[in-house]
Amino acid sequence: MTPDAPLKLDNRTLFIGFFKIGIVGFGGVLAIARRAMVEQWHWLTQAEFNDLFSLCQFMPGANITNLAFAFGARQGGLRGAACAVVGLLTAPIVIVLSMGALFARFATVPAVGHTVGGMAAAAAGLVAATAFKIAQPGLATLRPAFVTALAFALVILLHVPLIWVLALMLPLSIVLAWRV
Amino acid sequence: MSPLLQVTILFGKLSLLAVGGVNATLPAVAREVVEQRHWMTAHQFSQLFAIAQAVPGPNMLVVALIGQREAGLAGGLIATAATVLPAGVLVLLVSHFWHRFQGARWRQIIQRAMLPISGGLMLSAAYVLVRAADNWWLMASLTATSAFLCLRTSIHPLWLLVAGALAGYLFN
């Protein structure tokens, strides 16, 4: 096999690969996807992964499902994309909906409510930490900090619908980023 | 309108607005399902979010739990499809010429412009979840502890969820 030969994964490989990524991905599927796709399976180089990931981060939607769509399509067109996404989501959906059904059945049991309540408090802390990590680099300079604060204020204080927040903030932020 | 259709429309319209990830839309989801439609309380919303965090797979699967609660198994599947598909189709369309503009100045500017917006939206999501989950001081201290440990140590997030669940069970 020459290193330059373009990789062509069949749909079955895509499904199984993303199935594995989905089922081990606790609280951070992306890190696992990167390690598996780049380091273990050599599906793409780190640079290729970064370029693909920048697209998935840039576009709306869940980064990891976007990644499955984009990578799957490059390998096997629409069928490849479908195999990758369905592979990624099948196991997690079965598990999460089973948990959801159990919770719906036992949510009124006080001990269950308290347990999941404690978990929710910890989960909120995790999201706060992640949000802080994402927002922090921008908070050091005036313009990004202003954009971050304004987006937060529009959503939380003024209850502006998300679509209007984006319609206002995207052009504003682009103009500010342009003039750096 | 049937619950299934409501779930489809709700998550379908948010799919393309999920700038910086699905979590960025959580305040909008909470506003619709808690305040406007009264499908659940804020506290129940935060509980569903926690369940989605605690199972393997993308965190966005909280949408499946919301859909399931309102419209059963089909609701869970439809909510996931409605969240994933519109954004996925857009990615397919853009992915063709994304690579071509790798070094383009406009691409860098737009990427740079989106980051602080994502930051603001994620902070909003955190605010909504913290408000919903922390109904008394012990819960607030659990939130603060898990945020602190997540930022300052490399402890796996799953252990923080387990610790939160234990604390909630033992000290209610």
mmCIF file of N, CA and C in Angstrom, chain B residues 4-119:
data_model
loop_
_atom_site.group_PDB
_atom_site.id
_atom_site.type_symbol
_atom_site.label_atom_id
_atom_site.label_comp_id
_atom_site.label_asym_id
_atom_site.label_seq_id
_atom_site.Cartn_x
_atom_site.Cartn_y
_atom_site.Cartn_z
ATOM 1 N N LEU B 4 -45.927 14.895 17.700
ATOM 2 C CA LEU B 4 -44.814 14.504 16.830
ATOM 3 C C LEU B 4 -44.420 15.648 15.893
ATOM 4 N N LEU B 5 -45.438 16.308 15.343
ATOM 5 C CA LEU B 5 -45.187 17.421 14.433
ATOM 6 C C LEU B 5 -44.550 18.590 15.187
ATOM 7 N N GLN B 6 -45.045 18.834 16.400
ATOM 8 C CA GLN B 6 -44.474 19.921 17.206
ATOM 9 C C GLN B 6 -42.996 19.682 17.485
ATOM 10 N N VAL B 7 -42.655 18.418 17.840
ATOM 11 C CA VAL B 7 -41.265 18.067 18.114
ATOM 12 C C VAL B 7 -40.410 18.280 16.865
ATOM 13 N N THR B 8 -40.941 17.846 15.716
ATOM 14 C CA THR B 8 -40.198 17.984 14.457
ATOM 15 C C THR B 8 -39.901 19.444 14.159
ATOM 16 N N ILE B 9 -40.926 20.288 14.276
ATOM 17 C CA ILE B 9 -40.753 21.700 13.930
ATOM 18 C C ILE B 9 -39.810 22.391 14.907
ATOM 19 N N LEU B 10 -40.000 22.095 16.208
ATOM 20 C CA LEU B 10 -39.167 22.742 17.221
ATOM 21 C C LEU B 10 -37.683 22.493 16.953
ATOM 22 N N PHE B 11 -37.302 21.214 16.799
ATOM 23 C CA PHE B 11 -35.884 20.908 16.657
ATOM 24 C C PHE B 11 -35.381 21.149 15.234
ATOM 25 N N GLY B 12 -36.261 21.026 14.258
ATOM 26 C CA GLY B 12 -35.858 21.317 12.890
ATOM 27 C C GLY B 12 -35.460 22.766 12.716
ATOM 28 N N LYS B 13 -36.228 23.667 13.323
ATOM 29 C CA LYS B 13 -35.910 25.081 13.130
ATOM 30 C C LYS B 13 -34.681 25.499 13.937
ATOM 31 N N LEU B 14 -34.388 24.768 15.035
ATOM 32 C CA LEU B 14 -33.201 25.119 15.827
ATOM 33 C C LEU B 14 -31.919 24.523 15.234
ATOM 34 N N SER B 15 -32.078 23.490 14.384
ATOM 35 C CA SER B 15 -30.906 22.794 13.855
ATOM 36 C C SER B 15 -29.922 23.752 13.188
ATOM 37 N N LEU B 16 -30.452 24.624 12.337
ATOM 38 C CA LEU B 16 -29.570 25.517 11.592
ATOM 39 C C LEU B 16 -29.140 26.737 12.410
ATOM 40 N N LEU B 17 -29.698 26.858 13.616
ATOM 41 C CA LEU B 17 -29.307 27.985 14.471
ATOM 42 C C LEU B 17 -28.284 27.564 15.523
ATOM 43 N N ALA B 18 -27.886 26.284 15.498
ATOM 44 C CA ALA B 18 -27.000 25.756 16.537
ATOM 45 C C ALA B 18 -25.557 26.139 16.268
ATOM 46 N N VAL B 19 -25.279 27.437 16.330
ATOM 47 C CA VAL B 19 -23.934 27.936 16.076
ATOM 48 C C VAL B 19 -23.039 27.617 17.276
ATOM 49 N N GLY B 20 -21.991 26.846 17.027
ATOM 50 C CA GLY B 20 -21.100 26.455 18.120
ATOM 51 C C GLY B 20 -21.567 25.201 18.812
ATOM 52 N N GLY B 21 -22.517 24.485 18.221
ATOM 53 C CA GLY B 21 -22.972 23.223 18.801
ATOM 54 C C GLY B 21 -24.411 23.290 19.282
ATOM 55 N N VAL B 22 -24.965 22.108 19.500
ATOM 56 C CA VAL B 22 -26.376 22.026 19.885
ATOM 57 C C VAL B 22 -26.617 22.647 21.263
ATOM 58 N N ASN B 23 -25.616 22.571 22.144
ATOM 59 C CA ASN B 23 -25.800 23.160 23.473
ATOM 60 C C ASN B 23 -26.089 24.654 23.419
ATOM 61 N N ALA B 24 -25.624 25.308 22.357
ATOM 62 C CA ALA B 24 -25.860 26.747 22.233
ATOM 63 C C ALA B 24 -27.347 27.067 22.099
ATOM 64 N N THR B 25 -28.145 26.075 21.693
ATOM 65 C CA THR B 25 -29.579 26.327 21.534
ATOM 66 C C THR B 25 -30.369 25.995 22.803
ATOM 67 N N LEU B 26 -29.696 25.500 23.845
ATOM 68 C CA LEU B 26 -30.423 25.066 25.038
ATOM 69 C C LEU B 26 -31.312 26.143 25.658
ATOM 70 N N PRO B 27 -30.842 27.408 25.745
ATOM 71 C CA PRO B 27 -31.756 28.426 26.285
ATOM 72 C C PRO B 27 -33.031 28.545 25.447
ATOM 73 N N ALA B 28 -32.896 28.457 24.134
ATOM 74 C CA ALA B 28 -34.075 28.539 23.265
ATOM 75 C C ALA B 28 -34.970 27.316 23.452
ATOM 76 N N VAL B 29 -34.354 26.133 23.583
ATOM 77 C CA VAL B 29 -35.145 24.911 23.810
ATOM 78 C C VAL B 29 -35.884 25.024 25.142
ATOM 79 N N ALA B 30 -35.155 25.442 26.178
ATOM 80 C CA ALA B 30 -35.771 25.552 27.509
ATOM 81 C C ALA B 30 -36.929 26.545 27.477
ATOM 82 N N ARG B 31 -36.742 27.655 26.792
ATOM 83 C CA ARG B 31 -37.807 28.655 26.747
ATOM 84 C C ARG B 31 -39.069 28.057 26.137
ATOM 85 N N GLU B 32 -38.876 27.296 25.045
ATOM 86 C CA GLU B 32 -40.050 26.726 24.368
ATOM 87 C C GLU B 32 -40.693 25.611 25.186
ATOM 88 N N VAL B 33 -39.894 24.635 25.641
ATOM 89 C CA VAL B 33 -40.509 23.457 26.255
ATOM 90 C C VAL B 33 -40.889 23.686 27.717
ATOM 91 N N VAL B 34 -40.236 24.642 28.390
ATOM 92 C CA VAL B 34 -40.566 24.903 29.795
ATOM 93 C C VAL B 34 -41.543 26.058 29.914
ATOM 94 N N GLU B 35 -41.153 27.232 29.409
ATOM 95 C CA GLU B 35 -41.945 28.424 29.669
ATOM 96 C C GLU B 35 -43.174 28.537 28.776
ATOM 97 N N GLN B 36 -43.009 28.207 27.486
ATOM 98 C CA GLN B 36 -44.122 28.455 26.569
ATOM 99 C C GLN B 36 -45.060 27.266 26.440
ATOM 100 N N ARG B 37 -44.515 26.055 26.335
ATOM 101 C CA ARG B 37 -45.388 24.900 26.091
ATOM 102 C C ARG B 37 -45.676 24.091 27.346
ATOM 103 N N HIS B 38 -44.927 24.357 28.423
ATOM 104 C CA HIS B 38 -45.143 23.655 29.700
ATOM 105 C C HIS B 38 -45.096 22.141 29.546
ATOM 106 N N TRP B 39 -44.161 21.658 28.743
ATOM 107 C CA TRP B 39 -43.995 20.212 28.628
ATOM 108 C C TRP B 39 -43.353 19.643 29.882
ATOM 109 N N MET B 40 -42.549 20.459 30.555
ATOM 110 C CA MET B 40 -41.849 20.006 31.763
ATOM 111 C C MET B 40 -41.425 21.221 32.561
ATOM 112 N N THR B 41 -40.993 20.977 33.827
ATOM 113 C CA THR B 41 -40.467 22.076 34.626
ATOM 114 C C THR B 41 -38.993 22.283 34.283
ATOM 115 N N ALA B 42 -38.459 23.432 34.736
ATOM 116 C CA ALA B 42 -37.042 23.709 34.485
ATOM 117 C C ALA B 42 -36.173 22.632 35.125
ATOM 118 N N HIS B 43 -36.584 22.171 36.311
ATOM 119 C CA HIS B 43 -35.793 21.162 37.002
ATOM 120 C C HIS B 43 -35.789 19.840 36.231
ATOM 121 N N GLN B 44 -36.939 19.476 35.693
ATOM 122 C CA GLN B 44 -36.992 18.254 34.873
ATOM 123 C C GLN B 44 -36.124 18.401 33.626
ATOM 124 N N PHE B 45 -36.133 19.595 33.057
ATOM 125 C CA PHE B 45 -35.275 19.867 31.900
ATOM 126 C C PHE B 45 -33.810 19.592 32.252
ATOM 127 N N SER B 46 -33.388 20.087 33.405
ATOM 128 C CA SER B 46 -31.988 19.893 33.795
ATOM 129 C C SER B 46 -31.708 18.418 34.079
ATOM 130 N N GLN B 47 -32.719 17.684 34.562
ATOM 131 C CA GLN B 47 -32.526 16.248 34.804
ATOM 132 C C GLN B 47 -32.336 15.485 33.485
ATOM 133 N N LEU B 48 -33.155 15.826 32.479
ATOM 134 C CA LEU B 48 -32.996 15.167 31.179
ATOM 135 C C LEU B 48 -31.614 15.459 30.603
ATOM 136 N N PHE B 49 -31.177 16.704 30.770
ATOM 137 C CA PHE B 49 -29.852 17.056 30.258
ATOM 138 C C PHE B 49 -28.785 16.203 30.933
ATOM 139 N N ALA B 50 -28.942 16.006 32.255
ATOM 140 C CA ALA B 50 -27.951 15.213 32.994
ATOM 141 C C ALA B 50 -27.920 13.770 32.499
ATOM 142 N N ILE B 51 -29.083 13.200 32.227
ATOM 143 C CA ILE B 51 -29.127 11.811 31.732
ATOM 144 C C ILE B 51 -28.394 11.714 30.401
ATOM 145 N N ALA B 52 -28.616 12.680 29.523
ATOM 146 C CA ALA B 52 -27.947 12.669 28.217
ATOM 147 C C ALA B 52 -26.432 12.795 28.377
ATOM 148 N N GLN B 53 -25.995 13.537 29.398
ATOM 149 C CA GLN B 53 -24.552 13.684 29.641
ATOM 150 C C GLN B 53 -23.949 12.392 30.153
ATOM 151 N N ALA B 54 -24.742 11.631 30.897
ATOM 152 C CA ALA B 54 -24.187 10.475 31.606
ATOM 153 C C ALA B 54 -24.100 9.228 30.747
ATOM 154 N N VAL B 55 -24.738 9.216 29.586
ATOM 155 C CA VAL B 55 -24.663 8.030 28.732
ATOM 156 C C VAL B 55 -23.638 8.282 27.624
ATOM 157 N N PRO B 56 -23.090 7.200 27.041
ATOM 158 C CA PRO B 56 -22.135 7.405 25.953
ATOM 159 C C PRO B 56 -22.812 8.039 24.750
ATOM 160 N N GLY B 57 -22.021 8.735 23.949
ATOM 161 C CA GLY B 57 -22.576 9.351 22.748
ATOM 162 C C GLY B 57 -22.584 10.859 22.857
ATOM 163 N N PRO B 58 -22.990 11.514 21.772
ATOM 164 C CA PRO B 58 -22.979 12.976 21.759
ATOM 165 C C PRO B 58 -23.940 13.539 22.804
ATOM 166 N N ASN B 59 -23.543 14.669 23.420
ATOM 167 C CA ASN B 59 -24.388 15.293 24.437
ATOM 168 C C ASN B 59 -25.682 15.830 23.855
ATOM 169 N N MET B 60 -25.711 16.044 22.547
ATOM 170 C CA MET B 60 -26.913 16.604 21.922
ATOM 171 C C MET B 60 -28.126 15.689 22.083
ATOM 172 N N LEU B 61 -27.902 14.446 22.551
ATOM 173 C CA LEU B 61 -29.027 13.510 22.628
ATOM 174 C C LEU B 61 -30.073 13.905 23.658
ATOM 175 N N VAL B 62 -29.841 14.994 24.378
ATOM 176 C CA VAL B 62 -30.913 15.513 25.239
ATOM 177 C C VAL B 62 -32.160 15.807 24.391
ATOM 178 N N VAL B 63 -31.966 16.153 23.127
ATOM 179 C CA VAL B 63 -33.134 16.414 22.264
ATOM 180 C C VAL B 63 -33.974 15.142 22.098
ATOM 181 N N ALA B 64 -33.296 13.974 22.067
ATOM 182 C CA ALA B 64 -34.033 12.708 21.958
ATOM 183 C C ALA B 64 -34.898 12.488 23.193
ATOM 184 N N LEU B 65 -34.354 12.841 24.360
ATOM 185 C CA LEU B 65 -35.114 12.665 25.604
ATOM 186 C C LEU B 65 -36.320 13.593 25.663
ATOM 187 N N ILE B 66 -36.145 14.818 25.187
ATOM 188 C CA ILE B 66 -37.260 15.765 25.177
ATOM 189 C C ILE B 66 -38.341 15.284 24.213
ATOM 190 N N GLY B 67 -37.912 14.838 23.024
ATOM 191 C CA GLY B 67 -38.870 14.321 22.045
ATOM 192 C C GLY B 67 -39.590 13.086 22.565
ATOM 193 N N GLN B 68 -38.843 12.214 23.232
ATOM 194 C CA GLN B 68 -39.429 10.991 23.776
ATOM 195 C C GLN B 68 -40.469 11.307 24.852
ATOM 196 N N ARG B 69 -40.152 12.269 25.706
ATOM 197 C CA ARG B 69 -41.064 12.617 26.780
ATOM 198 C C ARG B 69 -42.389 13.137 26.234
ATOM 199 N N GLU B 70 -42.306 13.851 25.104
ATOM 200 C CA GLU B 70 -43.514 14.471 24.575
ATOM 201 C C GLU B 70 -44.244 13.568 23.589
ATOM 202 N N ALA B 71 -43.526 12.744 22.845
ATOM 203 C CA ALA B 71 -44.171 11.971 21.777
ATOM 204 C C ALA B 71 -43.648 10.539 21.673
ATOM 205 N N GLY B 72 -43.185 9.982 22.800
ATOM 206 C CA GLY B 72 -42.801 8.580 22.830
ATOM 207 C C GLY B 72 -41.562 8.249 22.004
ATOM 208 N N LEU B 73 -41.401 6.968 21.701
ATOM 209 C CA LEU B 73 -40.223 6.493 20.976
ATOM 210 C C LEU B 73 -40.037 7.230 19.650
ATOM 211 N N ALA B 74 -41.144 7.346 18.894
ATOM 212 C CA ALA B 74 -41.061 8.053 17.611
ATOM 213 C C ALA B 74 -40.607 9.489 17.826
ATOM 214 N N GLY B 75 -41.093 10.111 18.902
ATOM 215 C CA GLY B 75 -40.700 11.488 19.214
ATOM 216 C C GLY B 75 -39.204 11.605 19.448
ATOM 217 N N GLY B 76 -38.630 10.623 20.150
ATOM 218 C CA GLY B 76 -37.197 10.633 20.415
ATOM 219 C C GLY B 76 -36.387 10.520 19.138
ATOM 220 N N LEU B 77 -36.834 9.638 18.248
ATOM 221 C CA LEU B 77 -36.103 9.445 16.989
ATOM 222 C C LEU B 77 -36.255 10.659 16.075
ATOM 223 N N ILE B 78 -37.485 11.183 16.023
ATOM 224 C CA ILE B 78 -37.740 12.339 15.154
ATOM 225 C C ILE B 78 -36.980 13.574 15.640
ATOM 226 N N ALA B 79 -36.946 13.761 16.959
ATOM 227 C CA ALA B 79 -36.225 14.923 17.495
ATOM 228 C C ALA B 79 -34.751 14.855 17.107
ATOM 229 N N THR B 80 -34.180 13.650 17.169
ATOM 230 C CA THR B 80 -32.770 13.491 16.798
ATOM 231 C C THR B 80 -32.568 13.773 15.310
ATOM 232 N N ALA B 81 -33.436 13.185 14.485
ATOM 233 C CA ALA B 81 -33.308 13.395 13.036
ATOM 234 C C ALA B 81 -33.483 14.873 12.689
ATOM 235 N N ALA B 82 -34.453 15.533 13.327
ATOM 236 C CA ALA B 82 -34.711 16.942 13.023
ATOM 237 C C ALA B 82 -33.544 17.825 13.444
ATOM 238 N N THR B 83 -32.819 17.406 14.486
ATOM 239 C CA THR B 83 -31.667 18.181 14.937
ATOM 240 C C THR B 83 -30.464 17.961 14.024
ATOM 241 N N VAL B 84 -30.296 16.721 13.597
ATOM 242 C CA VAL B 84 -29.062 16.331 12.917
ATOM 243 C C VAL B 84 -29.114 16.576 11.405
ATOM 244 N N LEU B 85 -30.275 16.337 10.801
ATOM 245 C CA LEU B 85 -30.337 16.334 9.332
ATOM 246 C C LEU B 85 -30.139 17.692 8.659
ATOM 247 N N PRO B 86 -30.893 18.744 9.044
ATOM 248 C CA PRO B 86 -30.710 20.010 8.319
ATOM 249 C C PRO B 86 -29.267 20.507 8.381
ATOM 250 N N ALA B 87 -28.657 20.440 9.580
ATOM 251 C CA ALA B 87 -27.268 20.876 9.713
ATOM 252 C C ALA B 87 -26.349 19.976 8.897
ATOM 253 N N GLY B 88 -26.629 18.671 8.901
ATOM 254 C CA GLY B 88 -25.794 17.730 8.167
ATOM 255 C C GLY B 88 -25.831 17.980 6.669
ATOM 256 N N VAL B 89 -27.017 18.262 6.144
ATOM 257 C CA VAL B 89 -27.146 18.533 4.707
ATOM 258 C C VAL B 89 -26.360 19.794 4.346
ATOM 259 N N LEU B 90 -26.444 20.797 5.224
ATOM 260 C CA LEU B 90 -25.699 22.036 4.978
ATOM 261 C C LEU B 90 -24.191 21.765 4.946
ATOM 262 N N VAL B 91 -23.733 20.924 5.874
ATOM 263 C CA VAL B 91 -22.310 20.578 5.905
ATOM 264 C C VAL B 91 -21.898 19.900 4.601
ATOM 265 N N LEU B 92 -22.753 19.001 4.112
ATOM 266 C CA LEU B 92 -22.432 18.314 2.851
ATOM 267 C C LEU B 92 -22.276 19.313 1.715
ATOM 268 N N LEU B 93 -23.176 20.312 1.696
ATOM 269 C CA LEU B 93 -23.119 21.303 0.620
ATOM 270 C C LEU B 93 -21.855 22.141 0.712
ATOM 271 N N VAL B 94 -21.482 22.530 1.930
ATOM 272 C CA VAL B 94 -20.347 23.437 2.098
ATOM 273 C C VAL B 94 -19.017 22.695 2.013
ATOM 274 N N SER B 95 -19.022 21.419 2.417
ATOM 275 C CA SER B 95 -17.768 20.679 2.523
ATOM 276 C C SER B 95 -17.015 20.620 1.198
ATOM 277 N N HIS B 96 -17.740 20.718 0.076
ATOM 278 C CA HIS B 96 -17.086 20.653 -1.227
ATOM 279 C C HIS B 96 -16.110 21.802 -1.446
ATOM 280 N N PHE B 97 -16.526 22.996 -1.030
ATOM 281 C CA PHE B 97 -15.586 24.097 -1.305
ATOM 282 C C PHE B 97 -14.899 24.653 -0.061
ATOM 283 N N TRP B 98 -15.137 24.019 1.099
ATOM 284 C CA TRP B 98 -14.479 24.472 2.325
ATOM 285 C C TRP B 98 -12.963 24.354 2.192
ATOM 286 N N HIS B 99 -12.502 23.188 1.734
ATOM 287 C CA HIS B 99 -11.074 22.933 1.661
ATOM 288 C C HIS B 99 -10.390 23.904 0.696
ATOM 289 N N ARG B 100 -11.105 24.254 -0.367
ATOM 290 C CA ARG B 100 -10.521 25.109 -1.388
ATOM 291 C C ARG B 100 -10.154 26.484 -0.841
ATOM 292 N N PHE B 101 -10.917 26.942 0.173
ATOM 293 C CA PHE B 101 -10.696 28.281 0.711
ATOM 294 C C PHE B 101 -9.920 28.256 2.021
ATOM 295 N N GLN B 102 -9.093 27.208 2.182
ATOM 296 C CA GLN B 102 -8.410 26.997 3.447
ATOM 297 C C GLN B 102 -7.676 28.243 3.945
ATOM 298 N N GLY B 103 -6.942 28.892 3.050
ATOM 299 C CA GLY B 103 -6.158 30.029 3.493
ATOM 300 C C GLY B 103 -6.841 31.370 3.271
ATOM 301 N N ALA B 104 -8.080 31.335 2.766
ATOM 302 C CA ALA B 104 -8.752 32.578 2.398
ATOM 303 C C ALA B 104 -8.993 33.476 3.615
ATOM 304 N N ARG B 105 -8.787 34.788 3.391
ATOM 305 C CA ARG B 105 -8.927 35.723 4.502
ATOM 306 C C ARG B 105 -10.353 35.757 5.030
ATOM 307 N N TRP B 106 -11.336 35.695 4.113
ATOM 308 C CA TRP B 106 -12.725 35.788 4.589
ATOM 309 C C TRP B 106 -13.100 34.609 5.466
ATOM 310 N N ARG B 107 -12.507 33.425 5.138
ATOM 311 C CA ARG B 107 -12.813 32.251 5.955
ATOM 312 C C ARG B 107 -12.261 32.429 7.365
ATOM 313 N N GLN B 108 -11.055 32.993 7.446
ATOM 314 C CA GLN B 108 -10.460 33.213 8.767
ATOM 315 C C GLN B 108 -11.256 34.253 9.558
ATOM 316 N N ILE B 109 -11.708 35.286 8.836
ATOM 317 C CA ILE B 109 -12.460 36.339 9.531
ATOM 318 C C ILE B 109 -13.771 35.787 10.076
ATOM 319 N N ILE B 110 -14.473 35.006 9.254
ATOM 320 C CA ILE B 110 -15.751 34.466 9.733
ATOM 321 C C ILE B 110 -15.531 33.514 10.899
ATOM 322 N N GLN B 111 -14.500 32.685 10.790
ATOM 323 C CA GLN B 111 -14.213 31.770 11.901
ATOM 324 C C GLN B 111 -13.907 32.548 13.173
ATOM 325 N N ARG B 112 -13.119 33.622 13.027
ATOM 326 C CA ARG B 112 -12.763 34.421 14.195
ATOM 327 C C ARG B 112 -13.994 35.123 14.755
ATOM 328 N N ALA B 113 -14.905 35.520 13.857
ATOM 329 C CA ALA B 113 -16.100 36.243 14.288
ATOM 330 C C ALA B 113 -17.075 35.331 15.039
ATOM 331 N N MET B 114 -17.057 34.044 14.697
ATOM 332 C CA MET B 114 -18.032 33.145 15.314
ATOM 333 C C MET B 114 -17.652 32.757 16.738
ATOM 334 N N LEU B 115 -16.351 32.743 17.024
ATOM 335 C CA LEU B 115 -15.912 32.249 18.334
ATOM 336 C C LEU B 115 -16.539 32.986 19.517
ATOM 337 N N PRO B 116 -16.470 34.337 19.552
ATOM 338 C CA PRO B 116 -17.051 35.007 20.722
ATOM 339 C C PRO B 116 -18.576 34.860 20.793
ATOM 340 N N ILE B 117 -19.231 34.659 19.643
ATOM 341 C CA ILE B 117 -20.679 34.419 19.679
ATOM 342 C C ILE B 117 -20.951 33.066 20.329
ATOM 343 N N SER B 118 -20.206 32.040 19.883
ATOM 344 C CA SER B 118 -20.334 30.729 20.514
ATOM 345 C C SER B 118 -20.104 30.833 22.017
ATOM 346 N N GLY B 119 -19.087 31.601 22.386
ATOM 347 C CA GLY B 119 -18.788 31.782 23.811
ATOM 348 C C GLY B 119 -19.978 32.340 24.570
#
